[in-house]
């Protein structure tokens, strides 16, 4: 590397050589891992999903929660910073975020994000050639940018997986739900995408 390269040039060079478009190489491996472990992964997701619904049913029976209107599946960036891949599953009634009765669990999606964690960890070995102009903190910030692509893959998986698994969820089927009940996936209390719409399913 050019010794007179300033910090921004060094970071740009680092990203171009070791980061840019590398996520594309991980996706086939993630897909293959899901196919290989589908029964295990589906069961783990269903267990977390069912537990959030069970909590909602308990609150409904106690008269502290209305009909479920929304179920959110949200990526927790705080967990990513700890090199974990947690999605929060939580149920809200019609009061939405004003619903104070917590009904939530965590779904661990390491099979999606582990390739990213491994790749980011491996980048630390490249720092020596950048004379401290690129740091571990830079790698952590790059991970926050890179995870968007992995999260997008996770959301597409949820769009396929959730409707398929709903009939197997005991507590989902016992939970009182609004006729307009929706399941959404995204980042925590941020932009999200529709995964399941009860109205659309009824019309189908």
XYZ file of C-alpha atoms in Angstrom:
204
model
C 0.000 0.000 0.000
C 1.180 3.538 -0.740
C 2.731 4.892 2.489
C 1.471 8.441 1.823
C -2.143 7.348 1.435
C -4.341 9.345 3.824
C -6.967 7.767 6.057
C -9.903 8.146 3.657
C -7.888 6.804 0.740
C -6.773 3.889 2.887
C -10.349 3.124 3.928
C -11.554 3.351 0.330
C -8.804 0.981 -0.762
C -9.659 -1.440 2.072
C -13.348 -1.467 1.140
C -12.661 -1.925 -2.568
C -10.199 -4.783 -2.038
C -11.828 -6.711 0.782
C -15.469 -5.664 1.279
C -17.231 -4.485 -1.868
C -19.650 -7.093 -3.282
C -18.189 -9.860 -1.111
C -21.669 -10.533 0.324
C -22.692 -11.920 -3.076
C -20.305 -14.822 -2.514
C -21.955 -15.662 0.814
C -25.551 -15.938 -0.390
C -25.252 -19.343 -2.124
C -23.693 -20.746 1.047
C -26.466 -19.313 3.214
C -29.106 -20.797 0.923
C -27.363 -24.163 0.983
C -27.135 -24.050 4.793
C -30.856 -23.342 5.066
C -31.698 -26.245 2.749
C -29.395 -28.549 4.718
C -30.827 -27.538 8.099
C -34.362 -26.518 7.102
C -36.219 -28.724 9.594
C -34.015 -27.534 12.473
C -34.200 -23.858 11.473
C -37.959 -23.945 10.898
C -38.484 -25.590 14.291
C -36.343 -23.000 16.091
C -38.207 -20.134 14.446
C -41.578 -21.711 15.180
C -40.668 -22.184 18.855
C -39.791 -18.485 19.224
C -42.828 -17.370 17.239
C -45.152 -19.609 19.255
C -43.765 -18.328 22.559
C -44.528 -14.690 21.661
C -48.081 -15.726 20.751
C -48.405 -17.718 23.996
C -47.518 -14.610 25.994
C -50.127 -12.630 24.058
C -52.794 -15.260 24.773
C -51.995 -15.099 28.494
C -52.365 -11.306 28.521
C -55.616 -11.576 26.558
C -57.008 -14.096 29.033
C -56.117 -11.718 31.857
C -57.901 -8.873 30.071
C -54.736 -6.824 29.641
C -54.383 -7.083 25.867
C -56.836 -6.700 23.018
C -56.975 -8.604 19.761
C -53.557 -9.015 18.184
C -53.236 -6.572 15.301
C -49.544 -6.685 14.454
C -46.673 -9.089 14.891
C -43.227 -7.637 14.228
C -40.049 -9.563 13.440
C -37.267 -7.048 13.908
C -33.510 -7.196 13.417
C -31.650 -6.018 16.525
C -28.549 -4.090 15.455
C -27.443 -3.962 19.090
C -27.053 -7.741 18.993
C -25.147 -7.571 15.724
C -22.595 -5.345 17.459
C -22.107 -8.258 19.887
C -21.591 -10.619 16.922
C -25.016 -12.211 17.415
C -27.923 -12.393 14.992
C -31.105 -11.799 16.948
C -34.553 -10.974 15.610
C -37.119 -9.766 18.133
C -40.604 -11.252 17.651
C -43.302 -9.208 19.369
C -47.089 -9.002 19.332
C -49.084 -5.743 19.556
C -52.794 -5.126 19.813
C -54.599 -2.251 18.102
C -52.798 0.279 20.312
C -49.649 -0.579 18.342
C -46.519 0.809 20.017
C -48.685 2.196 22.841
C -49.451 -1.407 23.791
C -47.432 -1.778 27.015
C -47.982 -5.516 27.569
C -44.711 -7.028 26.431
C -45.067 -10.209 24.380
C -41.672 -10.842 22.840
C -39.009 -13.440 22.171
C -35.746 -13.611 20.252
C -35.170 -15.735 17.164
C -31.500 -16.461 16.614
C -30.694 -16.324 12.888
C -26.975 -17.092 13.063
C -27.119 -19.303 9.975
C -27.791 -16.157 7.919
C -25.285 -13.816 9.528
C -22.436 -16.143 10.511
C -20.737 -15.788 7.088
C -20.754 -12.008 7.605
C -19.316 -12.347 11.117
C -16.617 -14.710 9.858
C -15.704 -12.404 6.998
C -15.541 -9.321 9.230
C -13.385 -11.195 11.746
C -11.052 -12.237 8.927
C -10.641 -8.616 7.832
C -8.747 -7.861 11.030
C -5.818 -9.790 9.554
C -5.587 -7.212 6.760
C -5.256 -4.173 9.032
C -1.453 -4.412 9.366
C -0.856 -3.256 5.814
C -2.807 -0.038 6.451
C -0.537 1.386 9.177
C -3.391 1.995 11.647
C -5.275 4.139 9.144
C -8.003 1.487 9.084
C -9.102 0.182 12.494
C -11.249 -2.474 14.142
C -13.845 0.251 14.697
C -13.972 0.788 10.925
C -14.642 -2.926 10.469
C -17.495 -2.756 12.990
C -19.011 0.183 11.122
C -18.623 -1.633 7.812
C -20.425 -4.624 9.313
C -23.402 -2.401 10.087
C -23.513 -1.434 6.406
C -22.925 -4.933 5.088
C -25.621 -6.548 7.215
C -28.318 -4.797 5.150
C -27.852 -7.352 2.363
C -28.069 -10.293 4.764
C -31.117 -8.811 6.447
C -32.800 -8.406 3.045
C -32.248 -12.137 2.432
C -33.712 -12.901 5.864
C -36.855 -10.901 5.099
C -37.362 -12.778 1.829
C -36.984 -16.058 3.712
C -39.568 -14.938 6.271
C -42.035 -14.124 3.492
C -41.837 -17.768 2.415
C -41.429 -19.374 5.824
C -43.995 -17.585 7.986
C -47.192 -18.323 5.987
C -46.061 -21.931 5.616
C -45.494 -22.392 9.358
C -48.564 -20.548 10.701
C -50.822 -23.638 10.695
C -48.272 -25.393 12.942
C -48.257 -22.645 15.587
C -50.537 -23.760 18.416
C -50.589 -20.437 20.220
C -50.940 -18.344 17.073
C -54.120 -20.230 16.312
C -55.365 -19.744 19.891
C -54.544 -16.025 19.920
C -57.412 -13.586 19.374
C -56.555 -11.662 16.228
C -57.954 -8.698 14.378
C -59.443 -9.436 10.952
C -56.766 -7.045 9.643
C -53.910 -8.818 11.482
C -50.519 -8.351 9.827
C -47.036 -9.781 10.257
C -44.183 -7.445 9.327
C -40.417 -7.799 9.206
C -37.748 -5.130 9.258
C -35.457 -3.305 11.610
C -36.460 -2.513 15.167
C -39.197 0.147 15.101
C -38.015 1.195 11.667
C -38.836 0.452 8.031
C -40.531 -2.904 7.561
C -42.073 -5.103 4.887
C -45.309 -7.042 4.892
C -44.768 -10.751 5.467
C -48.352 -11.885 6.005
C -51.736 -10.152 5.720
C -54.736 -11.961 7.205
C -57.129 -10.070 4.928
C -55.160 -11.003 1.853
C -54.967 -14.620 2.978
C -58.731 -14.761 3.489
C -59.333 -13.367 0.012
C -56.903 -15.749 -1.640
